[in-house]
Amino acid sequence: MAQKAGVVVFPGTNCEHDVAGALRLVGAEPIFLWHGEATVRGVDVVVLPGGFAHGDYLRPGAIARFSPVMEAVAAFAASGGPVVGICNGFQVLTEAGLLPGALQKNRTLRFMCTTVDLVVTSDRSALTAGVPAGTTLRIPVNNFDGSYVCDDRVLDELRAEERIVLRYQENPNGSVDDIAAICNAGRNVVGLMPHPERASSKLIGSDDGLVLLRALLAARIG
Amino acid sequence: MRFDAHVEVRLRPGIADPESATIERALPALGFDDVSSMSTGRSFRFAIEADDEDSAAERARELATALLANPVMEDVSTTVEPGRD
């Protein structure tokens, strides 16, 4: 039976159909989870897609963390369920305190829409399990607030515990330590700025994103 | 009683502030060679019902740290004063 992948939809989310399509490509059954409902409906994994949740007013993710669905996502994460936040979803997870640090304006002060090379720097996360460290993936980024920032204590912790999951080969936005993705201490919650769902077919430039989404679905079984 | 609150949110020292750096770079062209240490931020004003000024200030600080600022990268300063009708 296909695994159920919850795709959280806030007002202003705009990547949910791309994410659902990519999840179907790797054999999952996407289930949309409306932000106003405090349940994840028994899904196997949860994805928070990109967009501009609640208009990104105040700060990206600042209002979304108060949506009823986030309590259910936090409970799911606390029980070990795999949760991945992509782009705006990453911002929501940091604002909700499920991941440390924050995303600030790109150092270039530009909205950035380009394809970058990422290096897998830890295979110990829900998104990279089974993907050997050192693997290079070509995946698009598309954001304004994509520069990861945290204090030195958190950075030391992330490094020491190998919780930096993906790094940019060439840092596009001033992210601390070239960070493109991190995971929580439990390794089941991952946030990344790049969009794996937009690298889901060689026809559109790359299908490297599917490597990550496959790993995500395997995470629940393993 | 009604109090007027003013919360100012600014990036913490040490956090990259490309916006302020860009503004500062533009200043010499306008003849403002004497200006430095630019920093930008956001300002929030709201009214708050409280028994006294101290509890109004406390509530305003709670709101500022719970929502208006992200403590990872931002500092807040809060002032309250008796409301002007």
PDB file of C-alpha atoms in Angstrom:
ATOM      1  CA  MET A   1       0.000   0.000   0.000  1.00  0.00           C
ATOM      2  CA  ALA A   2       1.279   3.437  -0.894  1.00  0.00           C
ATOM      3  CA  GLN A   3       2.533   5.499   1.990  1.00  0.00           C
ATOM      4  CA  LYS A   4       0.466   8.522   2.867  1.00  0.00           C
ATOM      5  CA  ALA A   5       2.391  11.762   2.656  1.00  0.00           C
ATOM      6  CA  GLY A   6       0.716  14.741   4.304  1.00  0.00           C
ATOM      7  CA  VAL A   7       1.253  18.015   2.452  1.00  0.00           C
ATOM      8  CA  VAL A   8       0.454  20.986   4.682  1.00  0.00           C
ATOM      9  CA  VAL A   9      -1.384  23.851   3.013  1.00  0.00           C
ATOM     10  CA  PHE A  10      -1.457  27.301   4.597  1.00  0.00           C
ATOM     11  CA  PRO A  11      -3.178  30.281   2.985  1.00  0.00           C
ATOM     12  CA  GLY A  12      -0.425  31.445   0.643  1.00  0.00           C
ATOM     13  CA  THR A  13       1.323  28.095   0.215  1.00  0.00           C
ATOM     14  CA  ASN A  14       1.983  27.689  -3.513  1.00  0.00           C
ATOM     15  CA  CYS A  15       4.145  24.604  -4.019  1.00  0.00           C
ATOM     16  CA  GLU A  16       1.724  22.002  -2.685  1.00  0.00           C
ATOM     17  CA  HIS A  17       0.774  20.599  -6.097  1.00  0.00           C
ATOM     18  CA  ASP A  18       4.391  20.346  -7.251  1.00  0.00           C
ATOM     19  CA  VAL A  19       5.240  18.544  -4.017  1.00  0.00           C
ATOM     20  CA  ALA A  20       2.218  16.248  -4.373  1.00  0.00           C
ATOM     21  CA  GLY A  21       3.233  15.437  -7.958  1.00  0.00           C
ATOM     22  CA  ALA A  22       6.808  14.616  -6.989  1.00  0.00           C
ATOM     23  CA  LEU A  23       5.604  12.474  -4.073  1.00  0.00           C
ATOM     24  CA  ARG A  24       3.390  10.520  -6.476  1.00  0.00           C
ATOM     25  CA  LEU A  25       6.443   9.945  -8.688  1.00  0.00           C
ATOM     26  CA  VAL A  26       8.165   8.173  -5.819  1.00  0.00           C
ATOM     27  CA  GLY A  27       5.101   6.074  -5.039  1.00  0.00           C
ATOM     28  CA  ALA A  28       3.458   7.976  -2.198  1.00  0.00           C
ATOM     29  CA  GLU A  29      -0.156   9.039  -1.909  1.00  0.00           C
ATOM     30  CA  PRO A  30      -0.264  12.773  -1.119  1.00  0.00           C
ATOM     31  CA  ILE A  31      -2.903  13.977   1.332  1.00  0.00           C
ATOM     32  CA  PHE A  32      -3.421  17.734   1.630  1.00  0.00           C
ATOM     33  CA  LEU A  33      -3.614  18.936   5.230  1.00  0.00           C
ATOM     34  CA  TRP A  34      -5.409  22.274   5.612  1.00  0.00           C
ATOM     35  CA  HIS A  35      -3.729  24.515   8.160  1.00  0.00           C
ATOM     36  CA  GLY A  36      -6.953  25.142  10.082  1.00  0.00           C
ATOM     37  CA  GLU A  37      -7.402  21.497  11.057  1.00  0.00           C
ATOM     38  CA  ALA A  38      -5.442  20.309  14.060  1.00  0.00           C
ATOM     39  CA  THR A  39      -4.682  16.864  12.665  1.00  0.00           C
ATOM     40  CA  VAL A  40      -2.233  15.160  10.330  1.00  0.00           C
ATOM     41  CA  ARG A  41      -4.845  12.476   9.587  1.00  0.00           C
ATOM     42  CA  GLY A  42      -2.668   9.468  10.273  1.00  0.00           C
ATOM     43  CA  VAL A  43      -0.158  10.097   7.472  1.00  0.00           C
ATOM     44  CA  ASP A  44       3.268   8.430   7.408  1.00  0.00           C
ATOM     45  CA  VAL A  45       5.316  11.523   6.612  1.00  0.00           C
ATOM     46  CA  VAL A  46       4.585  15.260   6.634  1.00  0.00           C
ATOM     47  CA  VAL A  47       5.900  17.818   4.141  1.00  0.00           C
ATOM     48  CA  LEU A  48       5.550  21.580   4.584  1.00  0.00           C
ATOM     49  CA  PRO A  49       5.870  22.963   1.059  1.00  0.00           C
ATOM     50  CA  GLY A  50       7.087  26.337  -0.110  1.00  0.00           C
ATOM     51  CA  GLY A  51       5.152  29.513  -0.719  1.00  0.00           C
ATOM     52  CA  PHE A  52       4.208  32.512   1.366  1.00  0.00           C
ATOM     53  CA  ALA A  53       2.220  31.149   4.295  1.00  0.00           C
ATOM     54  CA  HIS A  54      -0.128  33.835   5.623  1.00  0.00           C
ATOM     55  CA  GLY A  55       1.461  36.229   3.153  1.00  0.00           C
ATOM     56  CA  ASP A  56       4.812  35.967   4.975  1.00  0.00           C
ATOM     57  CA  TYR A  57       3.608  39.008   6.902  1.00  0.00           C
ATOM     58  CA  LEU A  58       5.813  40.032   9.819  1.00  0.00           C
ATOM     59  CA  ARG A  59       8.437  37.370   8.960  1.00  0.00           C
ATOM     60  CA  PRO A  60       8.206  34.223   6.856  1.00  0.00           C
ATOM     61  CA  GLY A  61       6.631  31.534   9.015  1.00  0.00           C
ATOM     62  CA  ALA A  62       5.925  33.846  11.957  1.00  0.00           C
ATOM     63  CA  ILE A  63       2.135  33.613  11.706  1.00  0.00           C
ATOM     64  CA  ALA A  64       1.992  30.084  10.279  1.00  0.00           C
ATOM     65  CA  ARG A  65       3.365  28.656  13.469  1.00  0.00           C
ATOM     66  CA  PHE A  66       0.084  29.572  15.183  1.00  0.00           C
ATOM     67  CA  SER A  67      -2.026  27.604  12.686  1.00  0.00           C
ATOM     68  CA  PRO A  68      -3.873  24.709  14.376  1.00  0.00           C
ATOM     69  CA  VAL A  69      -2.190  22.134  12.124  1.00  0.00           C
ATOM     70  CA  MET A  70       1.199  23.009  13.610  1.00  0.00           C
ATOM     71  CA  GLU A  71       0.276  21.510  16.986  1.00  0.00           C
ATOM     72  CA  ALA A  72      -0.471  18.257  15.213  1.00  0.00           C
ATOM     73  CA  VAL A  73       2.767  18.501  13.209  1.00  0.00           C
ATOM     74  CA  ALA A  74       4.731  19.102  16.437  1.00  0.00           C
ATOM     75  CA  ALA A  75       3.087  16.086  18.091  1.00  0.00           C
ATOM     76  CA  PHE A  76       3.796  13.957  15.006  1.00  0.00           C
ATOM     77  CA  ALA A  77       7.428  15.080  15.062  1.00  0.00           C
ATOM     78  CA  ALA A  78       7.688  14.413  18.808  1.00  0.00           C
ATOM     79  CA  SER A  79       6.533  10.845  18.186  1.00  0.00           C
ATOM     80  CA  GLY A  80       9.383  10.395  15.686  1.00  0.00           C
ATOM     81  CA  GLY A  81       7.382  10.972  12.513  1.00  0.00           C
ATOM     82  CA  PRO A  82       9.406  12.283   9.550  1.00  0.00           C
ATOM     83  CA  VAL A  83       8.729  15.970   8.860  1.00  0.00           C
ATOM     84  CA  VAL A  84      10.343  17.951   6.062  1.00  0.00           C
ATOM     85  CA  GLY A  85       9.997  21.685   5.530  1.00  0.00           C
ATOM     86  CA  ILE A  86      10.918  22.962   2.097  1.00  0.00           C
ATOM     87  CA  CYS A  87      11.791  26.666   1.680  1.00  0.00           C
ATOM     88  CA  ASN A  88       8.885  28.481   3.366  1.00  0.00           C
ATOM     89  CA  GLY A  89       8.245  25.184   5.174  1.00  0.00           C
ATOM     90  CA  PHE A  90      11.805  25.397   6.589  1.00  0.00           C
ATOM     91  CA  GLN A  91      11.078  28.947   7.740  1.00  0.00           C
ATOM     92  CA  VAL A  92       7.868  27.754   9.423  1.00  0.00           C
ATOM     93  CA  LEU A  93       9.736  24.946  11.235  1.00  0.00           C
ATOM     94  CA  THR A  94      12.343  27.361  12.625  1.00  0.00           C
ATOM     95  CA  GLU A  95       9.676  29.842  13.728  1.00  0.00           C
ATOM     96  CA  ALA A  96       7.770  26.981  15.365  1.00  0.00           C
ATOM     97  CA  GLY A  97      10.883  25.962  17.265  1.00  0.00           C
ATOM     98  CA  LEU A  98      11.019  22.500  15.674  1.00  0.00           C
ATOM     99  CA  LEU A  99      14.398  23.426  14.172  1.00  0.00           C
ATOM    100  CA  PRO A 100      17.002  25.822  15.587  1.00  0.00           C
ATOM    101  CA  GLY A 101      18.150  29.058  13.981  1.00  0.00           C
ATOM    102  CA  ALA A 102      16.363  31.322  11.526  1.00  0.00           C
ATOM    103  CA  LEU A 103      16.299  32.296   7.864  1.00  0.00           C
ATOM    104  CA  GLN A 104      17.122  35.897   7.063  1.00  0.00           C
ATOM    105  CA  LYS A 105      17.236  37.980   3.897  1.00  0.00           C
ATOM    106  CA  ASN A 106      19.713  36.755   1.304  1.00  0.00           C
ATOM    107  CA  ARG A 107      23.017  38.568   1.597  1.00  0.00           C
ATOM    108  CA  THR A 108      22.523  39.749  -1.984  1.00  0.00           C
ATOM    109  CA  LEU A 109      19.185  41.373  -1.016  1.00  0.00           C
ATOM    110  CA  ARG A 110      17.752  39.658  -4.052  1.00  0.00           C
ATOM    111  CA  PHE A 111      15.016  37.170  -4.595  1.00  0.00           C
ATOM    112  CA  MET A 112      16.938  34.190  -5.849  1.00  0.00           C
ATOM    113  CA  CYS A 113      15.693  31.718  -8.423  1.00  0.00           C
ATOM    114  CA  THR A 114      18.405  29.451  -9.746  1.00  0.00           C
ATOM    115  CA  THR A 115      19.644  25.884  -9.692  1.00  0.00           C
ATOM    116  CA  VAL A 116      22.475  25.069  -7.301  1.00  0.00           C
ATOM    117  CA  ASP A 117      24.774  22.176  -6.540  1.00  0.00           C
ATOM    118  CA  LEU A 118      24.270  20.691  -3.097  1.00  0.00           C
ATOM    119  CA  VAL A 119      26.500  18.276  -1.261  1.00  0.00           C
ATOM    120  CA  VAL A 120      25.011  15.702   1.086  1.00  0.00           C
ATOM    121  CA  THR A 121      26.986  16.186   4.306  1.00  0.00           C
ATOM    122  CA  SER A 122      25.135  13.728   6.526  1.00  0.00           C
ATOM    123  CA  ASP A 123      23.235  10.594   5.631  1.00  0.00           C
ATOM    124  CA  ARG A 124      21.742  10.504   9.103  1.00  0.00           C
ATOM    125  CA  SER A 125      18.452  12.328   8.604  1.00  0.00           C
ATOM    126  CA  ALA A 126      14.926  11.545   7.446  1.00  0.00           C
ATOM    127  CA  LEU A 127      15.721  13.212   4.123  1.00  0.00           C
ATOM    128  CA  THR A 128      19.136  11.737   3.400  1.00  0.00           C
ATOM    129  CA  ALA A 129      19.118   8.270   4.958  1.00  0.00           C
ATOM    130  CA  GLY A 130      20.841   5.958   2.508  1.00  0.00           C
ATOM    131  CA  VAL A 131      22.224   8.826   0.407  1.00  0.00           C
ATOM    132  CA  PRO A 132      26.002   8.672   0.896  1.00  0.00           C
ATOM    133  CA  ALA A 133      27.751  11.772   2.244  1.00  0.00           C
ATOM    134  CA  GLY A 134      29.579  13.472  -0.605  1.00  0.00           C
ATOM    135  CA  THR A 135      26.766  12.907  -3.115  1.00  0.00           C
ATOM    136  CA  THR A 136      26.188  16.020  -5.228  1.00  0.00           C
ATOM    137  CA  LEU A 137      22.614  16.973  -6.088  1.00  0.00           C
ATOM    138  CA  ARG A 138      21.487  19.632  -8.537  1.00  0.00           C
ATOM    139  CA  ILE A 139      18.331  21.268  -7.180  1.00  0.00           C
ATOM    140  CA  PRO A 140      16.680  24.705  -7.624  1.00  0.00           C
ATOM    141  CA  VAL A 141      16.433  27.357  -4.922  1.00  0.00           C
ATOM    142  CA  ASN A 142      13.745  30.023  -5.027  1.00  0.00           C
ATOM    143  CA  ASN A 143      13.592  32.432  -2.100  1.00  0.00           C
ATOM    144  CA  PHE A 144      14.235  35.867  -0.635  1.00  0.00           C
ATOM    145  CA  ASP A 145      14.811  34.876   3.000  1.00  0.00           C
ATOM    146  CA  GLY A 146      17.070  31.887   2.506  1.00  0.00           C
ATOM    147  CA  SER A 147      20.201  32.784   4.413  1.00  0.00           C
ATOM    148  CA  TYR A 148      20.483  30.467   7.407  1.00  0.00           C
ATOM    149  CA  VAL A 149      21.634  32.092  10.639  1.00  0.00           C
ATOM    150  CA  CYS A 150      22.135  30.803  14.180  1.00  0.00           C
ATOM    151  CA  ASP A 151      24.308  31.601  17.187  1.00  0.00           C
ATOM    152  CA  ASP A 152      27.728  29.995  17.688  1.00  0.00           C
ATOM    153  CA  ARG A 153      26.468  27.565  20.293  1.00  0.00           C
ATOM    154  CA  VAL A 154      23.832  26.164  17.929  1.00  0.00           C
ATOM    155  CA  LEU A 155      26.329  26.045  15.071  1.00  0.00           C
ATOM    156  CA  ASP A 156      28.812  24.086  17.203  1.00  0.00           C
ATOM    157  CA  GLU A 157      26.027  21.700  18.154  1.00  0.00           C
ATOM    158  CA  LEU A 158      24.906  21.230  14.543  1.00  0.00           C
ATOM    159  CA  ARG A 159      28.481  20.495  13.468  1.00  0.00           C
ATOM    160  CA  ALA A 160      29.333  18.214  16.378  1.00  0.00           C
ATOM    161  CA  GLU A 161      26.160  16.167  15.960  1.00  0.00           C
ATOM    162  CA  GLU A 162      26.440  16.075  12.152  1.00  0.00           C
ATOM    163  CA  ARG A 163      23.071  17.745  11.808  1.00  0.00           C
ATOM    164  CA  ILE A 164      24.040  19.840   8.793  1.00  0.00           C
ATOM    165  CA  VAL A 165      22.445  17.676   6.160  1.00  0.00           C
ATOM    166  CA  LEU A 166      23.080  19.563   2.904  1.00  0.00           C
ATOM    167  CA  ARG A 167      25.582  22.277   2.084  1.00  0.00           C
ATOM    168  CA  TYR A 168      25.795  24.579  -0.921  1.00  0.00           C
ATOM    169  CA  GLN A 169      28.803  23.853  -3.077  1.00  0.00           C
ATOM    170  CA  GLU A 170      28.945  27.578  -3.797  1.00  0.00           C
ATOM    171  CA  ASN A 171      27.186  29.623  -1.165  1.00  0.00           C
ATOM    172  CA  PRO A 172      24.555  31.715  -3.016  1.00  0.00           C
ATOM    173  CA  ASN A 173      23.078  33.735  -0.146  1.00  0.00           C
ATOM    174  CA  GLY A 174      25.426  34.124   2.823  1.00  0.00           C
ATOM    175  CA  SER A 175      24.095  31.128   4.751  1.00  0.00           C
ATOM    176  CA  VAL A 176      26.218  30.362   7.810  1.00  0.00           C
ATOM    177  CA  ASP A 177      28.672  27.524   7.071  1.00  0.00           C
ATOM    178  CA  ASP A 178      27.114  27.070   3.575  1.00  0.00           C
ATOM    179  CA  ILE A 179      24.082  25.471   5.237  1.00  0.00           C
ATOM    180  CA  ALA A 180      21.274  24.448   2.892  1.00  0.00           C
ATOM    181  CA  ALA A 181      19.569  21.926   5.203  1.00  0.00           C
ATOM    182  CA  ILE A 182      19.655  20.907   8.845  1.00  0.00           C
ATOM    183  CA  CYS A 183      17.864  18.358  11.002  1.00  0.00           C
ATOM    184  CA  ASN A 184      16.742  18.262  14.621  1.00  0.00           C
ATOM    185  CA  ALA A 185      18.443  16.194  17.325  1.00  0.00           C
ATOM    186  CA  GLY A 186      16.066  13.314  16.614  1.00  0.00           C
ATOM    187  CA  ARG A 187      17.028  13.496  12.894  1.00  0.00           C
ATOM    188  CA  ASN A 188      13.370  13.072  11.873  1.00  0.00           C
ATOM    189  CA  VAL A 189      12.694  16.782  11.275  1.00  0.00           C
ATOM    190  CA  VAL A 190      14.562  18.323   8.355  1.00  0.00           C
ATOM    191  CA  GLY A 191      14.424  21.813   6.859  1.00  0.00           C
ATOM    192  CA  LEU A 192      15.933  22.758   3.521  1.00  0.00           C
ATOM    193  CA  MET A 193      15.799  25.866   1.360  1.00  0.00           C
ATOM    194  CA  PRO A 194      16.174  24.094  -2.031  1.00  0.00           C
ATOM    195  CA  HIS A 195      13.101  22.602  -3.705  1.00  0.00           C
ATOM    196  CA  PRO A 196      13.521  18.856  -4.344  1.00  0.00           C
ATOM    197  CA  GLU A 197      10.075  18.722  -5.963  1.00  0.00           C
ATOM    198  CA  ARG A 198      11.334  21.026  -8.717  1.00  0.00           C
ATOM    199  CA  ALA A 199      14.067  18.558  -9.572  1.00  0.00           C
ATOM    200  CA  SER A 200      11.747  15.680 -10.282  1.00  0.00           C
ATOM    201  CA  SER A 201      12.370  15.039 -13.978  1.00  0.00           C
ATOM    202  CA  LYS A 202      15.409  15.068 -16.244  1.00  0.00           C
ATOM    203  CA  LEU A 203      13.115  16.736 -18.763  1.00  0.00           C
ATOM    204  CA  ILE A 204      13.135  19.885 -16.640  1.00  0.00           C
ATOM    205  CA  GLY A 205      16.832  19.762 -15.858  1.00  0.00           C
ATOM    206  CA  SER A 206      17.281  17.351 -12.978  1.00  0.00           C
ATOM    207  CA  ASP A 207      15.617  14.527 -11.130  1.00  0.00           C
ATOM    208  CA  ASP A 208      18.034  14.697  -8.193  1.00  0.00           C
ATOM    209  CA  GLY A 209      15.228  15.812  -5.882  1.00  0.00           C
ATOM    210  CA  LEU A 210      13.630  12.392  -6.126  1.00  0.00           C
ATOM    211  CA  VAL A 211      16.691  10.912  -4.397  1.00  0.00           C
ATOM    212  CA  LEU A 212      15.747  12.906  -1.300  1.00  0.00           C
ATOM    213  CA  LEU A 213      12.020  12.213  -1.508  1.00  0.00           C
ATOM    214  CA  ARG A 214      12.667   8.474  -1.850  1.00  0.00           C
ATOM    215  CA  ALA A 215      14.878   8.622   1.220  1.00  0.00           C
ATOM    216  CA  LEU A 216      12.094  10.431   3.073  1.00  0.00           C
ATOM    217  CA  LEU A 217       9.572   7.706   2.333  1.00  0.00           C
ATOM    218  CA  ALA A 218      12.086   4.997   3.254  1.00  0.00           C
ATOM    219  CA  ALA A 219      12.698   6.783   6.554  1.00  0.00           C
ATOM    220  CA  ARG A 220       9.358   5.655   7.912  1.00  0.00           C
ATOM    221  CA  ILE A 221       9.971   2.010   7.082  1.00  0.00           C
ATOM    222  CA  GLY A 222      13.564   1.905   8.357  1.00  0.00           C
TER     223      GLY A 222
ATOM    224  CA  MET B   1      -6.571  51.684  31.702  1.00  0.00           C
ATOM    225  CA  ARG B   2      -5.414  52.114  28.184  1.00  0.00           C
ATOM    226  CA  PHE B   3      -1.720  52.428  27.375  1.00  0.00           C
ATOM    227  CA  ASP B   4       0.058  53.132  24.130  1.00  0.00           C
ATOM    228  CA  ALA B   5       2.882  50.732  23.427  1.00  0.00           C
ATOM    229  CA  HIS B   6       5.782  51.124  21.036  1.00  0.00           C
ATOM    230  CA  VAL B   7       7.940  48.133  20.151  1.00  0.00           C
ATOM    231  CA  GLU B   8      11.075  48.500  18.095  1.00  0.00           C
ATOM    232  CA  VAL B   9      12.633  45.418  16.507  1.00  0.00           C
ATOM    233  CA  ARG B  10      16.198  45.491  15.236  1.00  0.00           C
ATOM    234  CA  LEU B  11      18.694  42.929  14.043  1.00  0.00           C
ATOM    235  CA  ARG B  12      21.023  41.811  16.808  1.00  0.00           C
ATOM    236  CA  PRO B  13      24.636  42.939  16.671  1.00  0.00           C
ATOM    237  CA  GLY B  14      26.650  40.451  14.646  1.00  0.00           C
ATOM    238  CA  ILE B  15      23.742  39.455  12.401  1.00  0.00           C
ATOM    239  CA  ALA B  16      24.384  40.436   8.803  1.00  0.00           C
ATOM    240  CA  ASP B  17      22.382  43.518   7.861  1.00  0.00           C
ATOM    241  CA  PRO B  18      22.812  43.940   4.093  1.00  0.00           C
ATOM    242  CA  GLU B  19      19.979  46.471   3.889  1.00  0.00           C
ATOM    243  CA  SER B  20      21.676  48.917   6.240  1.00  0.00           C
ATOM    244  CA  ALA B  21      25.036  48.317   4.565  1.00  0.00           C
ATOM    245  CA  THR B  22      23.487  49.198   1.213  1.00  0.00           C
ATOM    246  CA  ILE B  23      21.927  52.389   2.579  1.00  0.00           C
ATOM    247  CA  GLU B  24      25.234  53.357   4.128  1.00  0.00           C
ATOM    248  CA  ARG B  25      27.075  52.846   0.848  1.00  0.00           C
ATOM    249  CA  ALA B  26      24.683  55.260  -0.854  1.00  0.00           C
ATOM    250  CA  LEU B  27      25.247  58.048   1.648  1.00  0.00           C
ATOM    251  CA  PRO B  28      28.533  59.552   0.366  1.00  0.00           C
ATOM    252  CA  ALA B  29      26.947  60.159  -3.025  1.00  0.00           C
ATOM    253  CA  LEU B  30      24.357  62.325  -1.262  1.00  0.00           C
ATOM    254  CA  GLY B  31      26.960  64.209   0.718  1.00  0.00           C
ATOM    255  CA  PHE B  32      26.349  62.413   4.025  1.00  0.00           C
ATOM    256  CA  ASP B  33      29.979  61.451   4.636  1.00  0.00           C
ATOM    257  CA  ASP B  34      29.470  62.120   8.326  1.00  0.00           C
ATOM    258  CA  VAL B  35      26.946  59.305   8.856  1.00  0.00           C
ATOM    259  CA  SER B  36      27.856  55.776   9.979  1.00  0.00           C
ATOM    260  CA  SER B  37      26.548  52.819  12.027  1.00  0.00           C
ATOM    261  CA  MET B  38      23.286  52.691  10.096  1.00  0.00           C
ATOM    262  CA  SER B  39      20.794  50.107  11.293  1.00  0.00           C
ATOM    263  CA  THR B  40      17.253  49.460  10.144  1.00  0.00           C
ATOM    264  CA  GLY B  41      14.370  47.829  11.925  1.00  0.00           C
ATOM    265  CA  ARG B  42      10.635  47.741  12.316  1.00  0.00           C
ATOM    266  CA  SER B  43       8.423  49.660  14.595  1.00  0.00           C
ATOM    267  CA  PHE B  44       5.089  48.492  16.019  1.00  0.00           C
ATOM    268  CA  ARG B  45       2.554  50.625  17.844  1.00  0.00           C
ATOM    269  CA  PHE B  46      -0.515  49.326  19.592  1.00  0.00           C
ATOM    270  CA  ALA B  47      -2.863  50.014  22.468  1.00  0.00           C
ATOM    271  CA  ILE B  48      -3.021  47.746  25.457  1.00  0.00           C
ATOM    272  CA  GLU B  49      -5.486  47.469  28.362  1.00  0.00           C
ATOM    273  CA  ALA B  50      -3.811  46.985  31.725  1.00  0.00           C
ATOM    274  CA  ASP B  51      -4.193  47.903  35.410  1.00  0.00           C
ATOM    275  CA  ASP B  52      -0.984  49.915  35.523  1.00  0.00           C
ATOM    276  CA  GLU B  53       2.020  50.913  33.462  1.00  0.00           C
ATOM    277  CA  ASP B  54       4.247  48.089  34.707  1.00  0.00           C
ATOM    278  CA  SER B  55       1.846  45.352  33.700  1.00  0.00           C
ATOM    279  CA  ALA B  56       1.237  47.083  30.352  1.00  0.00           C
ATOM    280  CA  ALA B  57       5.002  47.082  29.751  1.00  0.00           C
ATOM    281  CA  GLU B  58       5.212  43.424  30.745  1.00  0.00           C
ATOM    282  CA  ARG B  59       2.428  42.444  28.317  1.00  0.00           C
ATOM    283  CA  ALA B  60       3.992  44.456  25.524  1.00  0.00           C
ATOM    284  CA  ARG B  61       7.340  42.714  26.105  1.00  0.00           C
ATOM    285  CA  GLU B  62       5.599  39.325  26.075  1.00  0.00           C
ATOM    286  CA  LEU B  63       3.991  40.098  22.736  1.00  0.00           C
ATOM    287  CA  ALA B  64       7.249  41.463  21.346  1.00  0.00           C
ATOM    288  CA  THR B  65       9.257  38.365  22.189  1.00  0.00           C
ATOM    289  CA  ALA B  66       6.506  35.850  21.391  1.00  0.00           C
ATOM    290  CA  LEU B  67       5.663  37.183  17.949  1.00  0.00           C
ATOM    291  CA  LEU B  68       6.942  40.560  16.802  1.00  0.00           C
ATOM    292  CA  ALA B  69      10.628  39.619  16.956  1.00  0.00           C
ATOM    293  CA  ASN B  70      12.544  36.443  16.289  1.00  0.00           C
ATOM    294  CA  PRO B  71      14.980  36.284  19.211  1.00  0.00           C
ATOM    295  CA  VAL B  72      17.422  34.248  17.110  1.00  0.00           C
ATOM    296  CA  MET B  73      18.283  37.309  15.078  1.00  0.00           C
ATOM    297  CA  GLU B  74      16.434  40.291  16.522  1.00  0.00           C
ATOM    298  CA  ASP B  75      16.435  42.446  19.668  1.00  0.00           C
ATOM    299  CA  VAL B  76      13.434  44.366  20.928  1.00  0.00           C
ATOM    300  CA  SER B  77      12.967  47.533  22.911  1.00  0.00           C
ATOM    301  CA  THR B  78       9.565  48.354  24.352  1.00  0.00           C
ATOM    302  CA  THR B  79       8.112  51.536  25.756  1.00  0.00           C
ATOM    303  CA  VAL B  80       4.618  52.216  27.081  1.00  0.00           C
ATOM    304  CA  GLU B  81       2.927  55.395  28.146  1.00  0.00           C
ATOM    305  CA  PRO B  82      -0.587  56.292  29.323  1.00  0.00           C
ATOM    306  CA  GLY B  83      -2.939  56.289  26.348  1.00  0.00           C
ATOM    307  CA  ARG B  84      -3.809  59.534  24.633  1.00  0.00           C
ATOM    308  CA  ASP B  85      -7.468  59.578  23.676  1.00  0.00           C
TER     309      ASP B  85
END
